[in-house]
Short mmCIF file of C-alpha atoms in Angstrom, two decimals:
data_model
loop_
_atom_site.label_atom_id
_atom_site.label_comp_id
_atom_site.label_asym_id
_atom_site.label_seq_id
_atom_site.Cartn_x
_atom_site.Cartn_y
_atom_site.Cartn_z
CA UNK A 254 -128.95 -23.10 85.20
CA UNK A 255 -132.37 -21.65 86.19
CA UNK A 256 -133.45 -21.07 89.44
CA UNK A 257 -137.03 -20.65 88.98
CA UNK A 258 -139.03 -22.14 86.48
CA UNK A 259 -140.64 -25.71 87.59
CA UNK A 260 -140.44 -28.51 85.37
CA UNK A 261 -143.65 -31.03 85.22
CA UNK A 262 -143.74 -33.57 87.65
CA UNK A 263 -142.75 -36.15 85.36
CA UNK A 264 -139.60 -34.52 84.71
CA UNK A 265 -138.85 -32.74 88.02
CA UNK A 266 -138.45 -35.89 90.21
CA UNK A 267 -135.06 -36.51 88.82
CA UNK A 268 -133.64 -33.14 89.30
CA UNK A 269 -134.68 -33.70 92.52
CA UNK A 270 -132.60 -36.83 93.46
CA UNK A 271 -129.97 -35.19 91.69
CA UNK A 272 -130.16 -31.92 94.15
CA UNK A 273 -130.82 -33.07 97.26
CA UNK A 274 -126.73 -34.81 97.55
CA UNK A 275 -125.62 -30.95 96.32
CA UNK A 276 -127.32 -28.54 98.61
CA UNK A 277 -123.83 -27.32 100.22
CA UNK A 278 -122.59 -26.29 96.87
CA UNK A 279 -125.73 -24.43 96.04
CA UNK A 280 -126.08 -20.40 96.49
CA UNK A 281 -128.85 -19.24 97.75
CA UNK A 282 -131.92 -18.40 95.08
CA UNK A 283 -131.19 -14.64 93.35
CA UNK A 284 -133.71 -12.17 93.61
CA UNK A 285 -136.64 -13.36 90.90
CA UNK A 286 -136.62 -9.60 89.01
CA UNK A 287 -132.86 -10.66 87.98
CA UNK A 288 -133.02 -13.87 86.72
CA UNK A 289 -132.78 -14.11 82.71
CA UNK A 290 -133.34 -17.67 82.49
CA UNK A 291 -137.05 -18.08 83.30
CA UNK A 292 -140.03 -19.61 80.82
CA UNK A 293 -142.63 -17.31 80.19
CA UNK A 294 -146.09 -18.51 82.22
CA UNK A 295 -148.55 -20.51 80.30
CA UNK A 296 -146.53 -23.30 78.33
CA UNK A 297 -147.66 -26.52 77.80
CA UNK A 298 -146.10 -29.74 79.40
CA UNK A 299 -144.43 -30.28 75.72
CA UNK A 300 -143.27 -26.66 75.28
CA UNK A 301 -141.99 -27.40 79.04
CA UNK A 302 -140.29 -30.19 78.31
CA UNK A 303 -138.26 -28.66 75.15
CA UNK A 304 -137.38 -25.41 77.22
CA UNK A 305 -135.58 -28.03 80.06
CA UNK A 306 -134.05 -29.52 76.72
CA UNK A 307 -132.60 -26.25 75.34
CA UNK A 308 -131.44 -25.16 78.60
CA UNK A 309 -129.55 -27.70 78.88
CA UNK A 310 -127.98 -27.55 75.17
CA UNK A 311 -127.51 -23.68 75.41
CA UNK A 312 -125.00 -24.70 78.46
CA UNK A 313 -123.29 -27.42 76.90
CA UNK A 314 -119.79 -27.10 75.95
CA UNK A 315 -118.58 -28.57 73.23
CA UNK A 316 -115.02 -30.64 72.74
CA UNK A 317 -112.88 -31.13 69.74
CA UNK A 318 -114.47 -34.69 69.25
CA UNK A 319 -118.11 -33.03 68.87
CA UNK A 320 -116.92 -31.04 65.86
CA UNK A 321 -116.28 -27.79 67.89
CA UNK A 322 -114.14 -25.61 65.52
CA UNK A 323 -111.86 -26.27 63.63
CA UNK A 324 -111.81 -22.09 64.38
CA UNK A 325 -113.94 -20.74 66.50
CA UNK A 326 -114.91 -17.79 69.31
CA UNK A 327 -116.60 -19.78 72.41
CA UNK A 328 -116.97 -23.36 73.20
CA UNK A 329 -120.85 -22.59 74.41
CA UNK A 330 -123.75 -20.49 74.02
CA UNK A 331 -123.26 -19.70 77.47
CA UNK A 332 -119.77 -18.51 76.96
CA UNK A 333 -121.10 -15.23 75.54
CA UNK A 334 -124.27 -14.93 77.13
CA UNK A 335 -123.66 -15.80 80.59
CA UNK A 336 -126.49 -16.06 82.95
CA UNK A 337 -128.42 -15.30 79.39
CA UNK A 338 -127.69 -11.90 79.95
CA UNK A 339 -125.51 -9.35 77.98
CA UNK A 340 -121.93 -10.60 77.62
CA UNK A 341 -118.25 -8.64 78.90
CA UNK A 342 -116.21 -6.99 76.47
CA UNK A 343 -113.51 -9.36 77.39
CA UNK A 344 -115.38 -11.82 75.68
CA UNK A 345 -115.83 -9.64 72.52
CA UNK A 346 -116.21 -11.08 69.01
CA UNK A 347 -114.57 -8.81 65.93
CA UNK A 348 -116.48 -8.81 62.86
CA UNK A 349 -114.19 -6.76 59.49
CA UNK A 350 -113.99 -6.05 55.77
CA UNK A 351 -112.33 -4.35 53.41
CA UNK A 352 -113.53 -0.93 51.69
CA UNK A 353 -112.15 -0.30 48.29
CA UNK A 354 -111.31 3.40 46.49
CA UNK A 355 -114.82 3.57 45.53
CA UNK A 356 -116.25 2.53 49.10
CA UNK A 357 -117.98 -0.80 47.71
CA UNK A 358 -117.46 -2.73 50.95
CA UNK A 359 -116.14 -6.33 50.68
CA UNK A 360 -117.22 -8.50 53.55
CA UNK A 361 -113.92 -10.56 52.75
CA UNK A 362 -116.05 -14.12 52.57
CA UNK A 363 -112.65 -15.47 50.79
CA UNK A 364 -110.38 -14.11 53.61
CA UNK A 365 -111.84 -15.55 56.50
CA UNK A 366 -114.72 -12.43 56.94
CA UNK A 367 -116.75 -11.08 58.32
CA UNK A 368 -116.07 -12.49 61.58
CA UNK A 369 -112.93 -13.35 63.04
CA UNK A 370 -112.24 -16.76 64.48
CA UNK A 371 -109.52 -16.34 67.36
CA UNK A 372 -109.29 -19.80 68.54
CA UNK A 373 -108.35 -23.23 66.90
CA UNK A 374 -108.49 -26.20 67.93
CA UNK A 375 -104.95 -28.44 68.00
CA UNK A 376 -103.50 -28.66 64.55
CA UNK A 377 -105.08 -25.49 63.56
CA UNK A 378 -104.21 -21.73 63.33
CA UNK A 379 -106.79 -19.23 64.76
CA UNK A 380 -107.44 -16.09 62.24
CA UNK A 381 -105.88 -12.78 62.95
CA UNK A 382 -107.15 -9.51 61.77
CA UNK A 383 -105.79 -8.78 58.31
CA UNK A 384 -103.65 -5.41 57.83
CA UNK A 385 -103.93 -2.51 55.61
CA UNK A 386 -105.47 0.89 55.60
CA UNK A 387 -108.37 -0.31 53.17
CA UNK A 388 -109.41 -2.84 56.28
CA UNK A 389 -112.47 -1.74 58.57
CA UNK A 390 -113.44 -3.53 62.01
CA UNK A 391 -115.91 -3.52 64.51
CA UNK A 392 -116.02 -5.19 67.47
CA UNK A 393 -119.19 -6.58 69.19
CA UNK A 394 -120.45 -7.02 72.67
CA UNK A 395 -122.88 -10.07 72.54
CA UNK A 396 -126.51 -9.20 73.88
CA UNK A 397 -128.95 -10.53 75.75
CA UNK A 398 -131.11 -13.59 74.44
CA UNK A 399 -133.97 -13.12 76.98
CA UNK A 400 -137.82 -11.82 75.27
CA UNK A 401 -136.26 -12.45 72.22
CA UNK A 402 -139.63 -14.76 70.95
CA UNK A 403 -141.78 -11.51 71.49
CA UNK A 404 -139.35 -9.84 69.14
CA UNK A 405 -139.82 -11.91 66.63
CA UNK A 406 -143.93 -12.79 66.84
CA UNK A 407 -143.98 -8.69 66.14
CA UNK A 408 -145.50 -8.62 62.75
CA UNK A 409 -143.77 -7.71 59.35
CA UNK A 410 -146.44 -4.89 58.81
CA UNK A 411 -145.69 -3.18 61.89
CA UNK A 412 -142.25 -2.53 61.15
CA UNK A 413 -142.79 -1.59 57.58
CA UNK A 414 -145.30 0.47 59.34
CA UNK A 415 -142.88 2.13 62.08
CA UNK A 416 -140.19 2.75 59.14
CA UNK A 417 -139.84 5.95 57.96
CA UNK A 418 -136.61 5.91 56.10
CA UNK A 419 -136.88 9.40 54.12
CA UNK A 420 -137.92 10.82 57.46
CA UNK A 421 -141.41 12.09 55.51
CA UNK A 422 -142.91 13.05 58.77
CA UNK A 423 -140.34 15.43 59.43
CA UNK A 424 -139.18 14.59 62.66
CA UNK A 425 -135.59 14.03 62.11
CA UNK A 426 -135.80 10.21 62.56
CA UNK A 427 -135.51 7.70 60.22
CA UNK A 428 -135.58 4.38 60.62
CA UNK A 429 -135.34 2.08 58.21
CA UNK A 430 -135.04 -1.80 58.38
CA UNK A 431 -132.38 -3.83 57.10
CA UNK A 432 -133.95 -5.71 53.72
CA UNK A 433 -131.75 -8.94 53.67
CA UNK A 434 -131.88 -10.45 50.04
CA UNK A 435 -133.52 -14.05 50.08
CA UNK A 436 -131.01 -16.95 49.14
CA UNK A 437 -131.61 -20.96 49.45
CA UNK A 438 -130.20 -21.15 52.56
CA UNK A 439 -132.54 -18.02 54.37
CA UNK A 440 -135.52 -19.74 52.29
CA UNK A 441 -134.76 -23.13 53.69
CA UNK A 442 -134.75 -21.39 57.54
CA UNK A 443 -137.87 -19.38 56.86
CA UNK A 444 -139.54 -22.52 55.86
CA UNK A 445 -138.42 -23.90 59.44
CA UNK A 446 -139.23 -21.37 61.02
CA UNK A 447 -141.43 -23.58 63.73
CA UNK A 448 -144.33 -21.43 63.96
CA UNK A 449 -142.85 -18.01 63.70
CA UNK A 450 -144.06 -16.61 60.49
CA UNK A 451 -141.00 -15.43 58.47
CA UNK A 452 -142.35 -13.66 55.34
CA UNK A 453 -140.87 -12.59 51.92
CA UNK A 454 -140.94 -9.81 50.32
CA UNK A 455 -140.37 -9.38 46.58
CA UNK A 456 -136.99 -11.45 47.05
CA UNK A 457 -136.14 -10.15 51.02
CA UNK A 458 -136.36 -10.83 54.17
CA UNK A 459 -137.01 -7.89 57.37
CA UNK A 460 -133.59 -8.80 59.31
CA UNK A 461 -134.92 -8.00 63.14
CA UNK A 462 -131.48 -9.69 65.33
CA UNK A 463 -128.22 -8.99 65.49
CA UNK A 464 -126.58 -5.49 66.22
CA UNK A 465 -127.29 -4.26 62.78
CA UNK A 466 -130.62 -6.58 62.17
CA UNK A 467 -128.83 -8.80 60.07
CA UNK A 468 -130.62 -12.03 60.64
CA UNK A 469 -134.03 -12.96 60.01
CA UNK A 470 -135.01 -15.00 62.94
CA UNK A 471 -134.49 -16.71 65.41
CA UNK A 472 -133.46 -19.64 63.75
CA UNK A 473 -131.13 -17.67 61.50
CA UNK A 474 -129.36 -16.30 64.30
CA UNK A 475 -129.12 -19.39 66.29
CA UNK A 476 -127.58 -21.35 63.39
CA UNK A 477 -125.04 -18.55 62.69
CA UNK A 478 -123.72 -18.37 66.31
CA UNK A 479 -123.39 -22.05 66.07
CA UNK A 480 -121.43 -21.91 63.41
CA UNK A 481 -119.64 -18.49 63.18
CA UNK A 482 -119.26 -18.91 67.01
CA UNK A 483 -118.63 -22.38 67.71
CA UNK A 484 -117.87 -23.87 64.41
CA UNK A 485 -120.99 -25.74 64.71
CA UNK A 486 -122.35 -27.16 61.64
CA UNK A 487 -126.16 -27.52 60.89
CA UNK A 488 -128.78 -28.87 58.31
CA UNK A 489 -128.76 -24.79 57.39
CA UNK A 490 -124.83 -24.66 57.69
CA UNK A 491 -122.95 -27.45 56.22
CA UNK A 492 -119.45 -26.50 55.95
CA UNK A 493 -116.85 -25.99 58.80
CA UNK A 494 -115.24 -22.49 59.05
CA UNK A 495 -111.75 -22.90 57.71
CA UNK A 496 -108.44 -20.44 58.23
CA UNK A 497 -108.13 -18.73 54.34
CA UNK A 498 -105.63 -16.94 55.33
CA UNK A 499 -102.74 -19.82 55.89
CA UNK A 500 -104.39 -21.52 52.88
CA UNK A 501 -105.62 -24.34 55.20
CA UNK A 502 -108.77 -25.38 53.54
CA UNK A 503 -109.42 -28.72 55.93
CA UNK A 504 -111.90 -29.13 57.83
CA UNK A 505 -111.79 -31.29 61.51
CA UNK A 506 -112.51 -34.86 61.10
CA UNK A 507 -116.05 -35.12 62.57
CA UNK A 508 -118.67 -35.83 59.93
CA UNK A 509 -121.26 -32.39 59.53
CA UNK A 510 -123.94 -31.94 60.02
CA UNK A 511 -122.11 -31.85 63.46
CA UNK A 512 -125.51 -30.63 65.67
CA UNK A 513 -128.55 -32.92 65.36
CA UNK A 514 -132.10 -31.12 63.99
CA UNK A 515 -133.37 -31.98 67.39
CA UNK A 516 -130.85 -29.69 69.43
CA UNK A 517 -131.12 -27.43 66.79
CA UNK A 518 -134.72 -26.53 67.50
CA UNK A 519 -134.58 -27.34 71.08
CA UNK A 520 -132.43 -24.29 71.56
CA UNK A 521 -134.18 -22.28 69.56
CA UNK A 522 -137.43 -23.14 70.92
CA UNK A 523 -135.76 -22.07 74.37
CA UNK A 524 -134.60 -18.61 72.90
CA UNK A 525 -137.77 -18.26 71.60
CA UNK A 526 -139.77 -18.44 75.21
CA UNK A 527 -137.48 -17.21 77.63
CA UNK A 528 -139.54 -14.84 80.04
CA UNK A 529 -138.26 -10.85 79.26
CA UNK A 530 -136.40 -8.91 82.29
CA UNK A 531 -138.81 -8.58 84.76
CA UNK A 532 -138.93 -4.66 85.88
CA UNK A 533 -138.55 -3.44 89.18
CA UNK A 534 -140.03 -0.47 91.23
CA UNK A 535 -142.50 0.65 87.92
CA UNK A 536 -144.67 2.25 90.23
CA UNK A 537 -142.26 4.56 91.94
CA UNK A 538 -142.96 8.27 91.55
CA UNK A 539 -139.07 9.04 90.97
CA UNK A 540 -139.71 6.32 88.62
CA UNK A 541 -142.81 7.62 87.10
CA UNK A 542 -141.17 11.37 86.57
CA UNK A 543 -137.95 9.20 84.86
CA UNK A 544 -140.57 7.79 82.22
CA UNK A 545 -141.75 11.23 81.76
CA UNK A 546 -138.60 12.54 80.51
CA UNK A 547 -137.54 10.08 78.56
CA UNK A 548 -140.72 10.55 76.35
CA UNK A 549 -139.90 14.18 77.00
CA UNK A 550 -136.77 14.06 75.51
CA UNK A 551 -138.46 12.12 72.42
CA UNK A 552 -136.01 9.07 73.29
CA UNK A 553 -139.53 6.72 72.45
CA UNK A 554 -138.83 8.02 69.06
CA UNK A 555 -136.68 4.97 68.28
CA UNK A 556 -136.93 3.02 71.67
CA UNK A 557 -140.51 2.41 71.08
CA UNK A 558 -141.95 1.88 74.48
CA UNK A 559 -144.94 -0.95 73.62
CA UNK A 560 -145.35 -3.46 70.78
CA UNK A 561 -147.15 -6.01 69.76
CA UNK A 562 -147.18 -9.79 68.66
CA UNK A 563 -149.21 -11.26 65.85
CA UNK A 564 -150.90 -14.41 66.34
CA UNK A 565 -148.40 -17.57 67.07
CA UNK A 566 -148.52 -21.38 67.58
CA UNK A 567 -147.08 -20.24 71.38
CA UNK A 568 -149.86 -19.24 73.70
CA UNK A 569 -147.60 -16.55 75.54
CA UNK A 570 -146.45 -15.27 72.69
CA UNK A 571 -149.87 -14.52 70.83
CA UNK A 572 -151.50 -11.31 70.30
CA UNK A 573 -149.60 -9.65 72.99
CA UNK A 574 -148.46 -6.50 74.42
CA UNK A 575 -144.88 -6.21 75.60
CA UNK A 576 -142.32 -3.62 76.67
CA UNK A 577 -139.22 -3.72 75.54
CA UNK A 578 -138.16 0.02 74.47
CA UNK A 579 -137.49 -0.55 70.77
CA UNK A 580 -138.55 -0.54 67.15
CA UNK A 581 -136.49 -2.83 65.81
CA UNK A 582 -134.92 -0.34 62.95
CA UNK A 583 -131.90 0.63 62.03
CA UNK A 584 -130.73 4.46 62.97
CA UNK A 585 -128.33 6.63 61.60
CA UNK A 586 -125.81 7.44 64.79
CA UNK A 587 -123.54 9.55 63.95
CA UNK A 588 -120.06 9.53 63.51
CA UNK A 589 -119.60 8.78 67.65
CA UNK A 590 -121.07 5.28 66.45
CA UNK A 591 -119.15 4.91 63.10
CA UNK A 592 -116.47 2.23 63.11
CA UNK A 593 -116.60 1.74 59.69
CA UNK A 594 -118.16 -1.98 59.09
CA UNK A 595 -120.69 -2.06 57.39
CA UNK A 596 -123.65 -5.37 57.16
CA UNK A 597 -125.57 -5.70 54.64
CA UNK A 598 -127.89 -3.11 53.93
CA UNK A 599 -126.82 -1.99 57.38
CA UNK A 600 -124.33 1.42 56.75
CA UNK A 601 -121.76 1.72 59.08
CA UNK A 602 -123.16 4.57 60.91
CA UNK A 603 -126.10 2.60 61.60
CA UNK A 604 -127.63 0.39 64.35
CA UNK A 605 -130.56 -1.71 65.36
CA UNK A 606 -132.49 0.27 68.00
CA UNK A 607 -131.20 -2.17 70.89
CA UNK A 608 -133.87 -3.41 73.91
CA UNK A 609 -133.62 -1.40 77.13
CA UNK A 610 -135.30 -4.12 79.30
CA UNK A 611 -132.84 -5.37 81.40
CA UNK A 612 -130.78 -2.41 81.10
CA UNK A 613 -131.03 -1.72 84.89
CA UNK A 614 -129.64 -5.04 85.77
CA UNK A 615 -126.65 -5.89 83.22
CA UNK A 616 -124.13 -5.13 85.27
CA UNK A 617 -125.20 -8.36 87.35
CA UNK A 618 -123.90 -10.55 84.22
CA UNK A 619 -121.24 -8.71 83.59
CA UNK A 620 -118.83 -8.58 86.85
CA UNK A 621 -120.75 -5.70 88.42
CA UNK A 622 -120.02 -3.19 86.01
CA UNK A 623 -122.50 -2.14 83.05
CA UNK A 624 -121.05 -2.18 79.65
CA UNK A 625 -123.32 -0.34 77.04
CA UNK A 626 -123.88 0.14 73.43
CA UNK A 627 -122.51 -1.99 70.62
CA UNK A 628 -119.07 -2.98 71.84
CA UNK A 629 -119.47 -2.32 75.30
CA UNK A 630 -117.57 1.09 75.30
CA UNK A 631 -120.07 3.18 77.96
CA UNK A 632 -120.11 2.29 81.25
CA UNK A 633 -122.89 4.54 82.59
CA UNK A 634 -125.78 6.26 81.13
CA UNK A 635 -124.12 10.13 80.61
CA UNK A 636 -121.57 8.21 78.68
CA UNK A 637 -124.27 5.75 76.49
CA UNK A 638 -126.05 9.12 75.82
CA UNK A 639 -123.02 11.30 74.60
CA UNK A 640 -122.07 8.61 72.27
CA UNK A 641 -125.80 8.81 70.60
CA UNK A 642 -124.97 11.25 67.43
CA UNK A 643 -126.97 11.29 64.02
CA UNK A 644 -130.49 10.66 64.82
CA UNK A 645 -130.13 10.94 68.27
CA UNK A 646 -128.19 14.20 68.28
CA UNK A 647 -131.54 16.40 69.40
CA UNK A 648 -132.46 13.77 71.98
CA UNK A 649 -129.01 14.41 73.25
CA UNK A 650 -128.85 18.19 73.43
CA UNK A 651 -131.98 17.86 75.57
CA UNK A 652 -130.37 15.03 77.62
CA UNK A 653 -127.66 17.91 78.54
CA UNK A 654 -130.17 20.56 79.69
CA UNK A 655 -131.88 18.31 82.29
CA UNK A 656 -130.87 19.34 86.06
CA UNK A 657 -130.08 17.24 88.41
CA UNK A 658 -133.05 16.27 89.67
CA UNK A 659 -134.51 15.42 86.44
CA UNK A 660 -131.29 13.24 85.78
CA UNK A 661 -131.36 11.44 88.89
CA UNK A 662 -135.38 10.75 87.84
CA UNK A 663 -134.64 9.65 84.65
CA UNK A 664 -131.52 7.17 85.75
CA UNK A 665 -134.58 5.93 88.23
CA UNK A 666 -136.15 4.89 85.53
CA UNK A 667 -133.49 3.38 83.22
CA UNK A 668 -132.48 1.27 86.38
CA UNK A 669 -136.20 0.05 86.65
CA UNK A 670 -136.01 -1.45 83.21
#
């Protein structure tokens, strides 16, 4: 539900009726710098009118007779991002595989991988994590969808041009972005990609979303939570997700494609202009010294303070500058990070630089507690930091030697984001 954005006129005189006989029941407005579920300014009365559709689809929870399942992980988009912020552990997904004597990774497509379905729906067994010492899991915390449009109107050119995967400059980072090979399916959303220009390149795609960049766009990742998630089909993902491992090859009795085109795109339009985390206190000098150190301490080495959009069909999202504290590459974390899984390209030591906006205020969506990094495992910032190996490791050992006055200043500043 969003709190702040007005619809047009035409639309808003409804929502109005419907209000004014639930007042009682209705908290008071939140504080505007923590509210996730706001358009960016300057959309048209169509663009408008799409965003008040896919807010209302990313909410909707769907029933056995809709085609949810017949396995699944969450019954809405809102399940996992709540408020549209970061998830809670508690409400986790596991992706696994299997890595053989040789350490060829087998994302265990046959089996029921990579990601495990807990749930069924009546008449169906959920998926449980297969045994064996050969068997590697991860398990994920689901992130934010708020900015994400800015994100992907950042040009193919300048992440080729931020990657430096042989570190030749000699600065001990490497990024390096997750090449995801081009099949009819990826071509099919890249052709859709509704005004976000998804490029290939000799026979791959830059992945830029997911943990370990593993989808291409935002239509990519919107049609595999559907169906990974929800057990959703699409135009882009025809088949149910069925149980492989009690040999139950049936689908559920609702015809696919189970989700029209029209929600389709209506959701993903509304990913794609959601307003990013609004900061808070920028201007404070505690704030101010904060920023200072984290450059300092060379942490904008892979949490790339400003970037910039090409040109798109969306006014706000043309030709912009935007802050949002990453590159978009994958980084070698060390062994701290390591669990083993690996996605596509993506080692298992790796990660997608993740966002910091919003970092200050994800404990609101999460039950008042921050839960950082991939699978929610830090709680506070010390923690987040000593986990942050590989890459990272000199950033850290500089991180130790601050005092406490330049910790407190640089925790100002996190918070702010």
């Amino acid at each position: 539900m969003s709190w702040k954005w007005k619809l047009p006129a035409s639309l808003a005189i409804g929502a109005a009726i419907v209000a004014s006989g639930c007042d009682f029941f209705v908290p008071g407005e939140p504080d505007e710098a923590h509210l996730f579920d706001v358009p960016m300014e300057g959309l048209t009365t169509a663009q408008m009118r799409m965003f008040a559709a896919g807010d209302e689809e990313f909410e909707h929870q769907f029933s056995f007779s809709e085609g949810l399942g017949p396995i699944f992980n969450a019954r809405s988009c809102n399940s996992c991002h709540p408020g549209e912020g970061p998830g809670h552990p508690e409400f986790s997904f596991v992706r696994f595989g299997r890595v053989d004597a040789n350490g060829i990774f087998d994302a265990m497509l046959n089996e029921g991988g990579p990601q495990l379905q807990d749930r069924a729906i009546p008449g169906y067994e959920p998926e449980v994590l297969p045994s064996g010492d050969d068997i590697v899991w991860t398990r994920m915390v689901a992130p934010s969808v708020t900015g994400l449009g800015l994100l992907e109107a950042v040009d193919d050119a300048t992440l080729i041009a931020l990657a430096d995967p042989d570190d030749e400059d000699g600065d001990g980072i490497s990024g390096r972005i997750n090449w995801i090979p081009a099949d009819p399916q990826l071509d099919a959303i890249a052709a859709q990609a509704n005004g976000a220009r998804i490029q290939q390149h000799d026979g791959y795609y830059i992945g830029r979303f997911g943990l370990k960049a593993s989808a291409i766009s935002l239509l990519d990742q919107t049609v595999s939570a559907y169906h990974q998630d929800m057990g959703i089909t699409s135009d882009y993902a025809t088949l149910d997700p069925i149980n492989y491992q009690v040999g139950d090859g049936t689908a559920d009795l609702v015809p696919d494609p189970e989700l029209s085109s029209g929600t389709l795109m209506a959701v993903n339009h509304y990913l794609r202009v959601l307003r990013p985390p609004a900061r808070r206190n920028a201007d404070d000098p505690e704030v101010l010294k904060g920023e200072a150190i984290f450059e300092e301490i060379n942490c904008t080495a892979c949490h790339v303070p400003t970037l910039k959009t090409g040109k798109s069909t969306i006014e706000p999202l043309s030709a912009v500058e935007f802050h949002a504290y990453t590159d978009l590459l994958m980084h070698d974390m060390g062994p701290e990070l390591d669990d083993g899984y690996i996605e596509g390209t993506a080692d298992s030591n790796e990660w997608r630089t993740a966002p910091l906006w919003g970092f200050g205020i994800a404990k609101d969506f999460q039950g008042g507690r921050p839960f950082y990094l991939h699978d929610g495992r830090a709680s506070t910032l010390e923690e987040a930091l000593e986990f942050h190996g590989g890459e990272a490791a000199a950033s850290r050992e500089k991180f130790r030697a601050l005092s406490k006055t330049e910790l407190r200043q640089l925790r100002a500043f996190m918070e702010s984001l």
